[in-house]
XYZ file of C-alpha atoms in Angstrom:
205
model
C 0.000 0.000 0.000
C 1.077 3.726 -0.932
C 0.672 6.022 2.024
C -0.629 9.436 -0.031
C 0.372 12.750 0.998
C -1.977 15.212 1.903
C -2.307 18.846 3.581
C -5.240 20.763 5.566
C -6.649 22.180 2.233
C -6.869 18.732 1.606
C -9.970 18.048 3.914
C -12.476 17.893 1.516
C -10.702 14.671 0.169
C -9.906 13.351 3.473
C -13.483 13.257 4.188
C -14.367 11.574 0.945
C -11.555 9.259 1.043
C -12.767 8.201 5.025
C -16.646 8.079 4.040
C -15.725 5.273 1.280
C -13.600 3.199 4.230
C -9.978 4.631 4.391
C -6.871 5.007 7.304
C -6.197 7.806 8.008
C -4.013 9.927 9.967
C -4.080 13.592 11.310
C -2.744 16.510 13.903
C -4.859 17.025 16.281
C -4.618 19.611 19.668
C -2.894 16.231 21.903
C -0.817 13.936 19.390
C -1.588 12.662 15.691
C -4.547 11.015 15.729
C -5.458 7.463 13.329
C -8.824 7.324 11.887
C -11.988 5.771 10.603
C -15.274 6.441 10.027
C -17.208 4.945 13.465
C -19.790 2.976 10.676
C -16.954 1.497 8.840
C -16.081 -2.199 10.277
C -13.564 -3.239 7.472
C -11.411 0.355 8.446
C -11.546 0.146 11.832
C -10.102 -3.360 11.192
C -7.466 -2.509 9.315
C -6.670 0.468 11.473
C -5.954 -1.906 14.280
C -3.947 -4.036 11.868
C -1.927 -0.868 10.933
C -0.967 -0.052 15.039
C 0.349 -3.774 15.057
C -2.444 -5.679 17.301
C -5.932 -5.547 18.098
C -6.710 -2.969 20.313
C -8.032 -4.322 24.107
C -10.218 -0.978 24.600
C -12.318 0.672 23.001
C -11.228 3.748 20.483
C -12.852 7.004 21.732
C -15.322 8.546 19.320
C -14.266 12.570 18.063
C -17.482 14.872 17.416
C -17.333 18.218 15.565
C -20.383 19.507 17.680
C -22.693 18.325 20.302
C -25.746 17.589 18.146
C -23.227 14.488 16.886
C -23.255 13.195 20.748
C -26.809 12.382 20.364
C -26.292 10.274 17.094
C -24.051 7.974 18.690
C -24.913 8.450 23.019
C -27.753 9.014 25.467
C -26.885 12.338 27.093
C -28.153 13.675 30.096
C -29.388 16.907 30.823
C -26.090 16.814 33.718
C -23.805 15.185 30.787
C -25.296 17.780 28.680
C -23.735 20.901 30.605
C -20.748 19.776 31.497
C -20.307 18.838 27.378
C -21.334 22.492 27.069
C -19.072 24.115 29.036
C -15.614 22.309 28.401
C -16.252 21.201 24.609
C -14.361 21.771 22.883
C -11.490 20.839 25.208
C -9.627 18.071 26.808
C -12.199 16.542 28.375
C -13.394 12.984 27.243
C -16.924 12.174 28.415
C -17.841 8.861 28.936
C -22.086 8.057 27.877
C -24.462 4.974 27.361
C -23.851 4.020 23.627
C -27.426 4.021 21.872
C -28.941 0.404 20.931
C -28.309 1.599 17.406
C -24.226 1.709 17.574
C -22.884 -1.296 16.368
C -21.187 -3.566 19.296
C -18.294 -3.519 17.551
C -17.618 0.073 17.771
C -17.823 -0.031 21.700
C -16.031 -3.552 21.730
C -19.192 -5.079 23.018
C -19.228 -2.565 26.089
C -22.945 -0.478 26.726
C -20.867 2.538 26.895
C -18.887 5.061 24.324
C -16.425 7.719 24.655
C -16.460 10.856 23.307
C -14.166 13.437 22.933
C -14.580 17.065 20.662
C -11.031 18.431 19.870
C -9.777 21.757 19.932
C -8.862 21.957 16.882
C -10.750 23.680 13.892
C -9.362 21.483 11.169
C -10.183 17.966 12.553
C -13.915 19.438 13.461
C -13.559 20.817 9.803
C -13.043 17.096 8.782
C -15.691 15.403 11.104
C -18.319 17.308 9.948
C -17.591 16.629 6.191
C -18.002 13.471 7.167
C -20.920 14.038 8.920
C -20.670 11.511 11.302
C -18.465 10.749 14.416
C -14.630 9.178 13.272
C -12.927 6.576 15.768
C -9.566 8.039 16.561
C -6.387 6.686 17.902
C -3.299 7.350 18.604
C -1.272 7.006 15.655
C 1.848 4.588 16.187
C 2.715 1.059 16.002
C 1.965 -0.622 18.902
C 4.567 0.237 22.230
C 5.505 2.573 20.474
C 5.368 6.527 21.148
C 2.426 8.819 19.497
C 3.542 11.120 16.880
C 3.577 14.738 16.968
C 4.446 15.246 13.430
C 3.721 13.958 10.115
C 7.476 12.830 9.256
C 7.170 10.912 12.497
C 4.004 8.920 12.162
C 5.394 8.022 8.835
C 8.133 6.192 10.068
C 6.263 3.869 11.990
C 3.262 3.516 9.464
C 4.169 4.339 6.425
C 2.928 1.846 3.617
C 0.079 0.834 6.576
C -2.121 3.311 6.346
C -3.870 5.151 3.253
C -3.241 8.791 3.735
C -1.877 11.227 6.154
C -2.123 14.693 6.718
C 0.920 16.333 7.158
C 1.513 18.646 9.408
C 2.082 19.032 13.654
C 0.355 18.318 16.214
C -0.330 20.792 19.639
C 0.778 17.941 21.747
C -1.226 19.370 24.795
C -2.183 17.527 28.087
C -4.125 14.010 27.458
C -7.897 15.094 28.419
C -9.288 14.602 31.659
C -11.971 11.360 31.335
C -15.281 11.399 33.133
C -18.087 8.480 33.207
C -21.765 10.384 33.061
C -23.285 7.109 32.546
C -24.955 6.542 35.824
C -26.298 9.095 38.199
C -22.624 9.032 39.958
C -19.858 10.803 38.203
C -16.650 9.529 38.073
C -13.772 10.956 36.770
C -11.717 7.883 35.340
C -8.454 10.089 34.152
C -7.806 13.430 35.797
C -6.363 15.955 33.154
C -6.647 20.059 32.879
C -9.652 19.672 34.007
C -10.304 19.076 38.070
C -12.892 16.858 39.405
C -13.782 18.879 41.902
C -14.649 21.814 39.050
C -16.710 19.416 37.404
C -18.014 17.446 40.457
C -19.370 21.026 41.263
C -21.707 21.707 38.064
C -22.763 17.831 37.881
C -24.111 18.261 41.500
C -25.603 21.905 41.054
C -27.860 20.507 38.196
C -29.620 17.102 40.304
């Protein structure tokens, strides 16, 4: 396989090229991230084939706006504001997947992850997709995430069908939090405190 090329006035065909099943890979505001379509089985195969092994956990699902939680998740009115005040932004917000989301998406699990990035090119690219993408990192497995193009290519070029090029803001991982059940739990503390969002979840019972 040829690994194409591509830059950020390139989205248009990124998003054509991932709608019909494609790899791909792409800066985002952490590290470069891999991905598929979340509706596309065969990709999402051969993106775990591309890291090296199949992944154990699920692959968090990126959104370019809120409205796209509800196509995949069944948000709360409490999930709801904390989504609205901190997305876009490092925070990953863990939901109960709809009945309608494929179990292989989630990895069988009743629950999905889902994460909006800061950054106006990959929302750019979600929505031209208009649906949700599964993102990972991009890197073999054991191996370290890539910040820029040049160095995701050396671990997966030939693997993967396209690439972006370009850098990634290589910011703090985002801070994970379960709204699934009626108790919030913050599963991976980043820039965001769980005692600033422990603080809105409770003011809206």
């Amino acid at each position: 396989m040829k690994t194409e090329r591509w830059n950020s006035l390139d989205v248009d065909l990124a998003a054509e090229r991932l709608k019909h099943g494609a790899v791909v890979a792409f800066p985002t505001d952490t590290v470069y991230g891999l991905g598929v379509c979340y509706d596309q089985e065969k990709a999402l195969t051969a993106l775990k084939q591309a890291k090296g092994r199949p992944e154990k956990k699920p692959i968090p699902l990126m959104i370019a706006n809120l409205s796209q939680a509800r196509q995949v998740a069944d948000v709360s009115d409490r999930a709801w504001r904390i989504m609205e005040k901190w997305m876009p932004g490092a925070l990953t917000v863990v939901l109960r997947k709809r009945p309608e989301v494929p179990a292989y998406v989630t990895n069988g699990l009743d629950t999905i992850a889902l994460r909006m990035p800061d950054d106006n090119f990959v929302r750019i690219l979600i929505e031209k997709c208009g649906k949700p993408l599964l993102v990972s990192s991009a890197n073999r497995s054991g191996e370290t995430p890539g910040r820029t193009g040049e160095a995701v290519l050396e671990q997966l070029d030939g693997a993967i069908d396209a690439i972006v090029m370009g850098t990634a803001k290589g910011t703090l991982a985002s801070t994970i939090v379960d709204c699934s059940t009626a108790d919030l739990r913050v599963l991976r503390e980043g820039p965001i405190n769980e005692q600033t969002l422990r603080k809105l979840w409770d003011e809206n019972r």
